[in-house]
PDB file of C-alpha atoms in Angstrom:
ATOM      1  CA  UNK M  25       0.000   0.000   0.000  1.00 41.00           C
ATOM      2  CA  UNK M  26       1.539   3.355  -0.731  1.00 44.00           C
ATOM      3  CA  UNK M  27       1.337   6.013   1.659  1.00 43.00           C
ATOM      4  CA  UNK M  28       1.057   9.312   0.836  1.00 44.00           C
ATOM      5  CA  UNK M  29       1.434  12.032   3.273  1.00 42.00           C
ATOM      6  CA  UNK M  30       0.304  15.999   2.355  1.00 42.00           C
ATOM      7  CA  UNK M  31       2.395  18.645   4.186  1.00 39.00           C
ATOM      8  CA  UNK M  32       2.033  22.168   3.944  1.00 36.00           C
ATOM      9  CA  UNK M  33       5.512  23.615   4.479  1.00 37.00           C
ATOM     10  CA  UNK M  34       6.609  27.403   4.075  1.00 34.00           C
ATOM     11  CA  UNK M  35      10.279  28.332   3.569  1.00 34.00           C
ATOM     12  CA  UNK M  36      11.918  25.080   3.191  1.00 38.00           C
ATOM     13  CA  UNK M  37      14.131  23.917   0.719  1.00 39.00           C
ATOM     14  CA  UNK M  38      14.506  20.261  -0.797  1.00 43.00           C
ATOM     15  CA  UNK M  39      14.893  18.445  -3.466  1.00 46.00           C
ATOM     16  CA  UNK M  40      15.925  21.559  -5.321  1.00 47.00           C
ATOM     17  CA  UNK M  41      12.569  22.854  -4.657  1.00 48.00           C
ATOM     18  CA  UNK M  42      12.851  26.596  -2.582  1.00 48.00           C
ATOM     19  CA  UNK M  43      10.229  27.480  -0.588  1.00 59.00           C
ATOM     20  CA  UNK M  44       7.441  24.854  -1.362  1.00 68.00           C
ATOM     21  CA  UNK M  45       3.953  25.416  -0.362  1.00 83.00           C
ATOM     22  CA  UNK M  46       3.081  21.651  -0.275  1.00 93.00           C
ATOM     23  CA  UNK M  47       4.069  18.099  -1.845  1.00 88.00           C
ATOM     24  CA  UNK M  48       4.045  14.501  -0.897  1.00 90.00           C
ATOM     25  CA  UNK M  49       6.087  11.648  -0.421  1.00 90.00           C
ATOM     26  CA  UNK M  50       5.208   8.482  -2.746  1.00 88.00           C
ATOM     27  CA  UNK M  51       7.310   5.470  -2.586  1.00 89.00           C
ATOM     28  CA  UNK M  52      10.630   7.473  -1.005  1.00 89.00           C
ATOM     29  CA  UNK M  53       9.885  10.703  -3.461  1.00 90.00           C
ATOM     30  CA  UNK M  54       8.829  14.309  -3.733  1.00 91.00           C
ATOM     31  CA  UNK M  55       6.042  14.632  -6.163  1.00 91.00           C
ATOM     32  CA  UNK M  56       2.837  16.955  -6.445  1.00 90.00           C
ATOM     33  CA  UNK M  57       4.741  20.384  -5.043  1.00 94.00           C
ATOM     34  CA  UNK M  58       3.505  23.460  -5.419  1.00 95.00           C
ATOM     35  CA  UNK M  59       5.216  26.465  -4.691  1.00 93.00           C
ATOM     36  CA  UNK M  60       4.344  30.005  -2.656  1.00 92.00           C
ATOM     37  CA  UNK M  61       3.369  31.450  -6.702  1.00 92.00           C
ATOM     38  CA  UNK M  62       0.627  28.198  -6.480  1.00 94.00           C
ATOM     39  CA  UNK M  63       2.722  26.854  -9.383  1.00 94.00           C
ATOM     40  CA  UNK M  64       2.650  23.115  -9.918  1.00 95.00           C
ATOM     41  CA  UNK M  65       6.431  22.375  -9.867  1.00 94.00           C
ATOM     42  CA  UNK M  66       8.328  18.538 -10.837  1.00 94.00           C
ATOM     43  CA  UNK M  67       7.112  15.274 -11.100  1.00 96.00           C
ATOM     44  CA  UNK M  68       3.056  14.948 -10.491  1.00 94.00           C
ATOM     45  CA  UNK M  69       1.215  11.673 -10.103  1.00 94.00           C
ATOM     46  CA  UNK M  70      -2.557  11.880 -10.149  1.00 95.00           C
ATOM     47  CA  UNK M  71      -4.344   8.677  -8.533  1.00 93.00           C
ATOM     48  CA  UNK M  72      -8.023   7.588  -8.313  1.00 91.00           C
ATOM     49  CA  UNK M  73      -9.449   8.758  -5.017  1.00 90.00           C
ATOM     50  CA  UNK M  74      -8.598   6.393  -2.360  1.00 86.00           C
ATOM     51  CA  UNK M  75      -6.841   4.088  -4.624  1.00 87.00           C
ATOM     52  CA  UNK M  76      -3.003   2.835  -5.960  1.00 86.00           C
ATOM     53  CA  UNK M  77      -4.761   3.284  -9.730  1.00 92.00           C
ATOM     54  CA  UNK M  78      -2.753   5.885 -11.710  1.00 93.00           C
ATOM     55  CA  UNK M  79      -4.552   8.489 -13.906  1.00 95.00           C
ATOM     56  CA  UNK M  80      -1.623  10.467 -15.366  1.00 96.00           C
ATOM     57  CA  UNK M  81       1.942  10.950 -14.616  1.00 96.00           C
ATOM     58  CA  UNK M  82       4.935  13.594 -15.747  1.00 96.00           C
ATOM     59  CA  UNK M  83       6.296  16.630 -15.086  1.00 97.00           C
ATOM     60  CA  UNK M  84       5.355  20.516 -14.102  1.00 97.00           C
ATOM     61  CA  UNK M  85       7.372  23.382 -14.680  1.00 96.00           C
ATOM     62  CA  UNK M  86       5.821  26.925 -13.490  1.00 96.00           C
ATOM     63  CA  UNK M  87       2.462  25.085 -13.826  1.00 95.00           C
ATOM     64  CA  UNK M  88       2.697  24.241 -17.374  1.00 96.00           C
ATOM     65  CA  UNK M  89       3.181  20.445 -18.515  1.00 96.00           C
ATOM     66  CA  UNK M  90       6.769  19.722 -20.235  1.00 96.00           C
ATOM     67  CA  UNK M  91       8.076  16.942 -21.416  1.00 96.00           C
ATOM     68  CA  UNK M  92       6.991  13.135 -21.680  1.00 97.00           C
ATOM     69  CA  UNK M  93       3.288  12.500 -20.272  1.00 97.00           C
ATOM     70  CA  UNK M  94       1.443   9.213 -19.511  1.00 97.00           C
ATOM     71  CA  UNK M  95      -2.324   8.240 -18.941  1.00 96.00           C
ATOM     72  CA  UNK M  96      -3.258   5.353 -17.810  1.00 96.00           C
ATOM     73  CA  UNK M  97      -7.087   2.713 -18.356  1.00 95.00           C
ATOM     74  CA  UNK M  98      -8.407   1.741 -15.481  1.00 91.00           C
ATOM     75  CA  UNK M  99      -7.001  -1.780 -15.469  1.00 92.00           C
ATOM     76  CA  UNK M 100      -3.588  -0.119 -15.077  1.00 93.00           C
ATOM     77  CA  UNK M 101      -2.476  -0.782 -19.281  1.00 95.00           C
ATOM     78  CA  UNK M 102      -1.109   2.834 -20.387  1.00 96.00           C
ATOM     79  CA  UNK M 103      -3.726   4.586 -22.284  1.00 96.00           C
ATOM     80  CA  UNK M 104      -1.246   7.498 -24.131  1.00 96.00           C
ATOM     81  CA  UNK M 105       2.062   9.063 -23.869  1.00 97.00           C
ATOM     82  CA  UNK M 106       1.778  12.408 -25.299  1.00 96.00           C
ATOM     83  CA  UNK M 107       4.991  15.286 -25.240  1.00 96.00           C
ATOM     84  CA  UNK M 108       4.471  18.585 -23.978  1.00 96.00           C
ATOM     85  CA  UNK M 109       6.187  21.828 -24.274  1.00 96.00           C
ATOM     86  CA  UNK M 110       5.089  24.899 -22.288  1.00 95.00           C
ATOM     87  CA  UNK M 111       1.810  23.222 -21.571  1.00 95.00           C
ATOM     88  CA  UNK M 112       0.673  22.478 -25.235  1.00 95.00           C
ATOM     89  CA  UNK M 113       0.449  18.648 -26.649  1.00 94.00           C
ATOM     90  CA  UNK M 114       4.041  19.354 -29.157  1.00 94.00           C
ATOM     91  CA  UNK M 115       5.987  16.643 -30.203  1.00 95.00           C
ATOM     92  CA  UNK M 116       5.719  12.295 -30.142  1.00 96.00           C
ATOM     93  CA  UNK M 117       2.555  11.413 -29.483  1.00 96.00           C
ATOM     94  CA  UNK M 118       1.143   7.407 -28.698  1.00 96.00           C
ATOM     95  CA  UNK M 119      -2.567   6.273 -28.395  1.00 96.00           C
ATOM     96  CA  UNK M 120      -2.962   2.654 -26.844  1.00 96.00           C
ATOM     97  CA  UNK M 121      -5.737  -0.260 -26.743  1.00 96.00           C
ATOM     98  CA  UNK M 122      -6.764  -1.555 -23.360  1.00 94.00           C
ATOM     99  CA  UNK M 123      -5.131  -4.663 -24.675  1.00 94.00           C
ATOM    100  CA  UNK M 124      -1.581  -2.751 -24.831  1.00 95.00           C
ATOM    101  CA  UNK M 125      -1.188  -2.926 -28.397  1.00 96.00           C
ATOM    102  CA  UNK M 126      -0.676   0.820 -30.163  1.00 96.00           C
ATOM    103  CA  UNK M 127      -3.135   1.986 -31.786  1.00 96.00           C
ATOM    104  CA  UNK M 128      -2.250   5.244 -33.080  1.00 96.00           C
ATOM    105  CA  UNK M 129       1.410   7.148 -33.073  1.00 97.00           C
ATOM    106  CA  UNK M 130       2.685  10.156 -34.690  1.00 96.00           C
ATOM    107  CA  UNK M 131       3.917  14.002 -34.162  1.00 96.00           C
ATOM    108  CA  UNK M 132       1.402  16.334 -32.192  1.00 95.00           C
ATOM    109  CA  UNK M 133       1.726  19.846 -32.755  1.00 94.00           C
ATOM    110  CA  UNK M 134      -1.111  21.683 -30.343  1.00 92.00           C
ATOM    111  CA  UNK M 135      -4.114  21.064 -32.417  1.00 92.00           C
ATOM    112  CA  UNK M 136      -3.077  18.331 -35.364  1.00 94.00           C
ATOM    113  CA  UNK M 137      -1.005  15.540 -36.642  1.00 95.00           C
ATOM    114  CA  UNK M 138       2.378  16.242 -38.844  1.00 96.00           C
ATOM    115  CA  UNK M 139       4.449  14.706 -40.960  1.00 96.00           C
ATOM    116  CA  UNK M 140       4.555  10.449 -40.460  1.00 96.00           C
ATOM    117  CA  UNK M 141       1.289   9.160 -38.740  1.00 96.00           C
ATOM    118  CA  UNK M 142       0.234   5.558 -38.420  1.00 97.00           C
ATOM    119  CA  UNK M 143      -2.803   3.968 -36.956  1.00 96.00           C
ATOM    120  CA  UNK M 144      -3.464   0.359 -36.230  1.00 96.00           C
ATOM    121  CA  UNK M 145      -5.758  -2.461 -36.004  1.00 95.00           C
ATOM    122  CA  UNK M 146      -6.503  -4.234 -32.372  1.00 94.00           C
ATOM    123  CA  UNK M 147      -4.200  -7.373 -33.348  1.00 94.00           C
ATOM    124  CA  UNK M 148      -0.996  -4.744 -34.092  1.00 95.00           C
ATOM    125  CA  UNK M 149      -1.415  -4.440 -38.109  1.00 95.00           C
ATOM    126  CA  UNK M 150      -1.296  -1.725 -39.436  1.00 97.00           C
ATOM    127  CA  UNK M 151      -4.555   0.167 -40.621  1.00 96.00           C
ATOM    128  CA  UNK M 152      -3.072   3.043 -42.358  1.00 93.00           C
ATOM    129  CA  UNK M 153       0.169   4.811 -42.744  1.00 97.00           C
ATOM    130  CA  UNK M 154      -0.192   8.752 -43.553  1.00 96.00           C
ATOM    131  CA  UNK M 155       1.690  11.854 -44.190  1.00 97.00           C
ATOM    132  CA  UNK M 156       0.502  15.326 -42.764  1.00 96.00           C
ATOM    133  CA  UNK M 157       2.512  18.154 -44.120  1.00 96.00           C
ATOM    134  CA  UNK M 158       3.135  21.053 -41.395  1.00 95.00           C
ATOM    135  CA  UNK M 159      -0.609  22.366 -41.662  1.00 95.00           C
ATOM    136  CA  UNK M 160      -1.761  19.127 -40.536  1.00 95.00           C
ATOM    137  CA  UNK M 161      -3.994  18.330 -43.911  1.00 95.00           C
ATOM    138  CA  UNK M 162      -2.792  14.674 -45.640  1.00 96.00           C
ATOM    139  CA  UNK M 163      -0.193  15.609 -48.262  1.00 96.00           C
ATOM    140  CA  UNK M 164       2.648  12.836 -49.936  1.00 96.00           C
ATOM    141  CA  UNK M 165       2.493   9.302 -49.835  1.00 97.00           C
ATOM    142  CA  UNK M 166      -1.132   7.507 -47.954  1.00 97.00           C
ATOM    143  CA  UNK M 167      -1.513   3.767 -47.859  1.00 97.00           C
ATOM    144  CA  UNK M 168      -4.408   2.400 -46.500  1.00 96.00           C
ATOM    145  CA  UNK M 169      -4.143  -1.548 -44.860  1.00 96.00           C
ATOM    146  CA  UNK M 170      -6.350  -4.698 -44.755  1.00 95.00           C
ATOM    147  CA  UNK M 171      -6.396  -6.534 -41.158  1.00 93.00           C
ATOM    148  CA  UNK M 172      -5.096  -9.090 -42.601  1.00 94.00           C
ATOM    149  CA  UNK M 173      -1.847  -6.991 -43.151  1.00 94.00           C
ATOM    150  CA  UNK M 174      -2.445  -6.417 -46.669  1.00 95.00           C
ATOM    151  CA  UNK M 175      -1.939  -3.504 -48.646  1.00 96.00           C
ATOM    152  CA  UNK M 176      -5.882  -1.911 -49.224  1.00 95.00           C
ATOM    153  CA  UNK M 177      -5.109   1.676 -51.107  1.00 96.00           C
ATOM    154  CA  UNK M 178      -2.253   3.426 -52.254  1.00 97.00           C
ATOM    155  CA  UNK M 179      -1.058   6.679 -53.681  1.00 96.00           C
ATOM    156  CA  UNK M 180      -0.426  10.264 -53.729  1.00 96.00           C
ATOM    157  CA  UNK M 181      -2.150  13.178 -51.699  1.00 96.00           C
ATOM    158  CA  UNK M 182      -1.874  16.791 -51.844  1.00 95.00           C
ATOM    159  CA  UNK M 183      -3.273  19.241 -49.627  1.00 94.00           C
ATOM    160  CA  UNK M 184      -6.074  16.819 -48.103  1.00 93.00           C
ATOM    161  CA  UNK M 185      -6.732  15.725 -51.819  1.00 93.00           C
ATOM    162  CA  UNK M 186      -6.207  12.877 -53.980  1.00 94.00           C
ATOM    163  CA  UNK M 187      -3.769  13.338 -56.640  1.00 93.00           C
ATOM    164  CA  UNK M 188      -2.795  11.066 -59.733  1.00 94.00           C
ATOM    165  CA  UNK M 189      -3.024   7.398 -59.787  1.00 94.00           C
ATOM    166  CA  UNK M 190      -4.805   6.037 -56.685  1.00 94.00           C
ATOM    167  CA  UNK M 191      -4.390   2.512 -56.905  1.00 95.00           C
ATOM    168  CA  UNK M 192      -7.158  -0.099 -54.518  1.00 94.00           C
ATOM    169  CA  UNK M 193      -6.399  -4.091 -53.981  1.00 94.00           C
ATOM    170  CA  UNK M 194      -8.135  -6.776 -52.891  1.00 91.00           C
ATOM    171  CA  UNK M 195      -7.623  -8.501 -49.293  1.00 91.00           C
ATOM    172  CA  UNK M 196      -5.334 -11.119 -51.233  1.00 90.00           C
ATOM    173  CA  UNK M 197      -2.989  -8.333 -52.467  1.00 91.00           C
ATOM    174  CA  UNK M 198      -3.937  -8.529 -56.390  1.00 91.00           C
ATOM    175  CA  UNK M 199      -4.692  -5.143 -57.923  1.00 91.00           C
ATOM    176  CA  UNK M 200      -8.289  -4.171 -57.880  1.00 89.00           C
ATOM    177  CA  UNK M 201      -8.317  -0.866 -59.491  1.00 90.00           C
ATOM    178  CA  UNK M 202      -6.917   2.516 -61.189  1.00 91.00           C
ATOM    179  CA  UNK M 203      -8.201   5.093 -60.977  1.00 91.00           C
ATOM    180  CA  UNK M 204      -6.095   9.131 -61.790  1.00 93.00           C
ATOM    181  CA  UNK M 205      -7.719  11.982 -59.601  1.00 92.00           C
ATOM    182  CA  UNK M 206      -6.763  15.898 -60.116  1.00 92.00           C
ATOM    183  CA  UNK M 207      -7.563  17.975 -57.087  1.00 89.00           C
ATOM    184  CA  UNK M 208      -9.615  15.132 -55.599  1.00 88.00           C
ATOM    185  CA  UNK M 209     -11.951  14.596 -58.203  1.00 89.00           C
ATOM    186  CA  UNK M 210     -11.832  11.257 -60.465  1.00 87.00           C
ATOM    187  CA  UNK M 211     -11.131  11.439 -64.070  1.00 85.00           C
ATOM    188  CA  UNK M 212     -13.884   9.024 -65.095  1.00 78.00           C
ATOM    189  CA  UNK M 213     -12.132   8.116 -68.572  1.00 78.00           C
ATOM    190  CA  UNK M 214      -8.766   6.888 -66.551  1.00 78.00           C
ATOM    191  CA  UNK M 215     -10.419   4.249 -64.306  1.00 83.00           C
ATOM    192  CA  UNK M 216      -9.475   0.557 -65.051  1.00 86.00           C
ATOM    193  CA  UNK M 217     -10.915  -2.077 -63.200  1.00 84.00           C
ATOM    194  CA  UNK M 218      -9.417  -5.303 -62.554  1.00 83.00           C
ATOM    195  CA  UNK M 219     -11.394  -8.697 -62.668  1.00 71.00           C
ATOM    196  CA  UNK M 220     -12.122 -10.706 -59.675  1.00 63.00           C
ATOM    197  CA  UNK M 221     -12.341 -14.532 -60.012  1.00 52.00           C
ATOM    198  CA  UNK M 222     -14.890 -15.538 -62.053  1.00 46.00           C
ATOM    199  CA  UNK M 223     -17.356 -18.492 -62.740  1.00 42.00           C
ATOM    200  CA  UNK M 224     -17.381 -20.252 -65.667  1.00 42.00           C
ATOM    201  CA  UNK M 225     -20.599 -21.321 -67.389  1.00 42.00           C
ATOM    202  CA  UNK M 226     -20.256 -23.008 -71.103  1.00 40.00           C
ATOM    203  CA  UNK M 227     -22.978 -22.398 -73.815  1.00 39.00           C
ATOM    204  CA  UNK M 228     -23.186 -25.116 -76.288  1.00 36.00           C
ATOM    205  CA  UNK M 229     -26.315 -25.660 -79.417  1.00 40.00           C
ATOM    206  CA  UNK M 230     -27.137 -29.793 -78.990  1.00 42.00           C
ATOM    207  CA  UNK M 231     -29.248 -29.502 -81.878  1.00 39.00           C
ATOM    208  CA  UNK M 232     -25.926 -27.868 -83.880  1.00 38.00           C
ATOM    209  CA  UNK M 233     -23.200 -29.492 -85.339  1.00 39.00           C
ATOM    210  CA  UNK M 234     -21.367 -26.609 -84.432  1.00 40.00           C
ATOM    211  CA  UNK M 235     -20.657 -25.853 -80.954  1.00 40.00           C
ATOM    212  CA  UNK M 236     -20.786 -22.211 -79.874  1.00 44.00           C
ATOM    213  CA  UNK M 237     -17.485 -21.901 -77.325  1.00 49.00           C
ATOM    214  CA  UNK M 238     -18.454 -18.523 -76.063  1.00 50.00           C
ATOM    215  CA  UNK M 239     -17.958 -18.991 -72.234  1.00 53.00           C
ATOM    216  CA  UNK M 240     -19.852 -16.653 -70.054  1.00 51.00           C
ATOM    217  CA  UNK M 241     -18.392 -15.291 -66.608  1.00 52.00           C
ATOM    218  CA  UNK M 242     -20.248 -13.493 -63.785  1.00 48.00           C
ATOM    219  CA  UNK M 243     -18.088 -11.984 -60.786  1.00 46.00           C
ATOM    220  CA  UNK M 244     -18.230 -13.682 -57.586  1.00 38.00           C
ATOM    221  CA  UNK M 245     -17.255 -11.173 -55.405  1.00 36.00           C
ATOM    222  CA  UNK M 246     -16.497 -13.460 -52.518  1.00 35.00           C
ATOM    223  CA  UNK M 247     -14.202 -15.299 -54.579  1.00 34.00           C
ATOM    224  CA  UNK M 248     -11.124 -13.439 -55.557  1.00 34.00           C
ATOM    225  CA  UNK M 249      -8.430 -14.869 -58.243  1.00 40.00           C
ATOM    226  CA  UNK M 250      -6.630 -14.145 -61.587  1.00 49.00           C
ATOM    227  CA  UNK M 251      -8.489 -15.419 -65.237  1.00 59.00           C
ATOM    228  CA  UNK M 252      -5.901 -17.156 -67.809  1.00 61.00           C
ATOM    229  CA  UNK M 253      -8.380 -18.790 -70.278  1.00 68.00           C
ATOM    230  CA  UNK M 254      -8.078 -18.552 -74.128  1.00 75.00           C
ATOM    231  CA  UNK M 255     -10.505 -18.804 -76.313  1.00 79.00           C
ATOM    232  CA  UNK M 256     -13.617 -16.358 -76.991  1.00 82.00           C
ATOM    233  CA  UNK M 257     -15.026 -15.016 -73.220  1.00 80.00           C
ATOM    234  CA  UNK M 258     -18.010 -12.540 -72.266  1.00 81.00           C
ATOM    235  CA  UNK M 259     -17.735 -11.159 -68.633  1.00 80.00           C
ATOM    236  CA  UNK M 260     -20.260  -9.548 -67.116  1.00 74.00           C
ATOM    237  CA  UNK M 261     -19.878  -6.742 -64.012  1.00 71.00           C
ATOM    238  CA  UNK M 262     -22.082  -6.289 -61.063  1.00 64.00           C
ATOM    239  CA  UNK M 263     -24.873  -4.013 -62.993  1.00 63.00           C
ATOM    240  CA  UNK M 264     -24.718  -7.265 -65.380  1.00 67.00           C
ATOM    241  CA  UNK M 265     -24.029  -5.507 -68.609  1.00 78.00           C
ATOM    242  CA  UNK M 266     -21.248  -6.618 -70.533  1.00 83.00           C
ATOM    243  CA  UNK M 267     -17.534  -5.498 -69.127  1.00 84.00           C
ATOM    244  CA  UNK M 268     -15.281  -7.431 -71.284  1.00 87.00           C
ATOM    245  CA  UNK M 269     -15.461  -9.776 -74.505  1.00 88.00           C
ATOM    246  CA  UNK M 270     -13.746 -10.984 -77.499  1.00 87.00           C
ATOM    247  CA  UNK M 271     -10.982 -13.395 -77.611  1.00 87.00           C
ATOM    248  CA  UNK M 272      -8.029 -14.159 -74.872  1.00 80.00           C
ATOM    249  CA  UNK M 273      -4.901 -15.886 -74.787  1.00 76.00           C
ATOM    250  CA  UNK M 274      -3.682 -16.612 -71.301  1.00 69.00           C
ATOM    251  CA  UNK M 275      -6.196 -14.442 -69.575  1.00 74.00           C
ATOM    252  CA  UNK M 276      -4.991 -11.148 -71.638  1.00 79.00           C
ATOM    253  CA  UNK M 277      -8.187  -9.590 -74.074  1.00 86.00           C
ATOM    254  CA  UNK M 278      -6.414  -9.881 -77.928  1.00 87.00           C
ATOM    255  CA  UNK M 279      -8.994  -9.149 -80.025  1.00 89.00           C
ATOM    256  CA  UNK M 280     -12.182  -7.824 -78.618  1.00 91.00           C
ATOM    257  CA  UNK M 281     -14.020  -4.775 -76.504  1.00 92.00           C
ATOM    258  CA  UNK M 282     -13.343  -3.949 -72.862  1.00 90.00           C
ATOM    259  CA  UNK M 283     -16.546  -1.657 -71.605  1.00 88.00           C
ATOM    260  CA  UNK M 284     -15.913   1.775 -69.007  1.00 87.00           C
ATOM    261  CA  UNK M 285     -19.085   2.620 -66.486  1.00 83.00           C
ATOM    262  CA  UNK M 286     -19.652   5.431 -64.060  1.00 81.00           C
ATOM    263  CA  UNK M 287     -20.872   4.532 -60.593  1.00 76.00           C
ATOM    264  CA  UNK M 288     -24.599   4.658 -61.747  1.00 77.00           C
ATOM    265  CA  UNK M 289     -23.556   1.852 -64.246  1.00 79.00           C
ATOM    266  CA  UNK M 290     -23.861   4.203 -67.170  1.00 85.00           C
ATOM    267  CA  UNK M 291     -21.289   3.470 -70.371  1.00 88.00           C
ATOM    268  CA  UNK M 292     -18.738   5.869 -70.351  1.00 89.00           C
ATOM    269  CA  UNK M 293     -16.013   4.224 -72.675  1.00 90.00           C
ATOM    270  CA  UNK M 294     -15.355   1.721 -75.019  1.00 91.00           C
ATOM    271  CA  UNK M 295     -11.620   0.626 -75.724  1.00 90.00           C
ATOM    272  CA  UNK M 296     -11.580  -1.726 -78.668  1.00 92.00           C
ATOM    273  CA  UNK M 297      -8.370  -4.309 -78.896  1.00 89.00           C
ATOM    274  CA  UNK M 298      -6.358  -5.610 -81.664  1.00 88.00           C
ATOM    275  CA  UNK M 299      -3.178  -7.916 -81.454  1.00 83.00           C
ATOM    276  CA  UNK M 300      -3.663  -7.488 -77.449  1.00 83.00           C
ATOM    277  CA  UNK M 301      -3.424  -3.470 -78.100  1.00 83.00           C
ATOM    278  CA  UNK M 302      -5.885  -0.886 -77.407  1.00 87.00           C
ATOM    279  CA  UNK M 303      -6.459   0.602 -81.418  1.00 88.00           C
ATOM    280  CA  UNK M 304      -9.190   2.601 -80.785  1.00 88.00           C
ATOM    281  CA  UNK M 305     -11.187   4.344 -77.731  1.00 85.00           C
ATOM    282  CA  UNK M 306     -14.954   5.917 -77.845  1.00 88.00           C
ATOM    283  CA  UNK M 307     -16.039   8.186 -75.544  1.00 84.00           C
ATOM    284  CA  UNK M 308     -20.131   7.786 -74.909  1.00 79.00           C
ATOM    285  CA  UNK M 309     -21.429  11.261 -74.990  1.00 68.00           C
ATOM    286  CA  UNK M 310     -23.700  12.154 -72.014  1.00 58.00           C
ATOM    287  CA  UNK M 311     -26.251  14.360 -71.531  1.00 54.00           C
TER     288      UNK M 311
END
């Protein structure tokens, strides 16, 4: 059990401390003074009423917070250690789970995160990884993080915007998408969307000689993988209109038409292949 004894003393010196007002003694130490200005002076421990549970810990100069300061959860796992300087959150900062795994870290400056940030999931991956230039909006590199520990978005930001190619993937780590943003808007023409595993159903004419070898695939979106057929193919995206068709070689469209819709599903584009080249690209006009 500590013990913790309150003393009011005038004009006595120790611990380098002149003329404190009070303190206490915790575990051998000085802590909690406050001098004959009522300044909060050294090392302070705050405890729960009645209790050995620690709140928050550091140091006091002049009654302003400086340096390295820790809170604490109730079950006695440290909540945040967060640097001061004249009494304003300003410099390493660290946000904890109860569980004691980190959940967020960075630089602090007063009001806002700078430069390198991360945040976290419960099990210690990493949720995202940020920059913050000095005014504390998202600027350089951002890449965004799966629970599973794989990579979810990636790409450039400026000024709290996106900017260029933002690239998304799927929780397995293949590339989902492409899409280029100016100023944080999407340019609809440069988005390229990558296939998901598909499922394979086979048309054939019994009552033909001829068998039509068209295969038909519809996304499964629970079921994630790479194509590499050959042969003639028609996919099909999630509004069910056509996305790609026309003939592939090892899962790459040769000759054929590869389809571009907005979000509402409405055709925006039509690349048309040739030798496993793009030869030709219409724009749908829109009204």
């Amino acid at each position: 059990m500590k013990k913790i004894y309150p003393i009011l003393v005038f004009l006595l010196s120790f611990s380098g401390f002149i003329n404190a007002q009070s303190y206490e003694i915790y575990k051998g130490d000085t802590i909690n003074v406050i001098d004959n200005n009522n300044f909060k002076q050294g090392y302070w421990i705050k405890h729960k009423p009645y209790s050995e549970e620690k709140i928050t810990e550091g140091n006091y100069i002049d009654g302003k917070k400086e340096g390295l300061w820790k809170s604490y959860y109730s079950n006695g796992s440290l909540k945040s250690e967060i640097t001061f300087r004249h009494g304003e959150k300003y410099g390493k900062a660290k946000i904890f789970f109860e569980n004691g795994n980190i959940a967020e870290e960075g630089v602090w400056l007063i009001d806002k995160w700078v430069n390198k940030y991360k945040a976290y999931y419960q099990n210690g991956k990493l949720s995202y990884a940020w920059n913050y230039n000095e005014y504390g909006t998202r600027s350089g590199y951002q890449k965004y993080f799966y629970e599973n520990g794989k990579i979810k978005i990636e790409g450039e930001w400026e000024d709290g915007k996106e900017k260029g190619i933002i690239r998304e993937y799927y929780p397995d780590g293949s590339i989902r998408s492409e899409k280029v943003f100016n100023k944080g808007k999407t340019e609809t023409d440069s988005i390229v969307i990558y296939e998901i595993k598909e499922k394979v159903v086979t048309k054939s004419d019994d009552q033909s000689e001829q068998k039509d070898t068209t295969e038909i695939h519809f996304k499964e979106p629970d079921s994630l993988g790479i194509f590499e057929g050959n042969g003639h193919h028609i996919f099909y995206n999630k509004y069910k209109k056509t996305d790609k068709e026309g003939i592939f070689d090892n899962g790459y469209l040769i000759d054929g038409k590869q389809y571009f819709y907005d979000e509402k599903g409405t055709l925006i584009k039509t690349a048309i292949y040739k030798d496993g080249k793009i030869i030709k690209t219409v724009s749908e006009q829109i009204n």
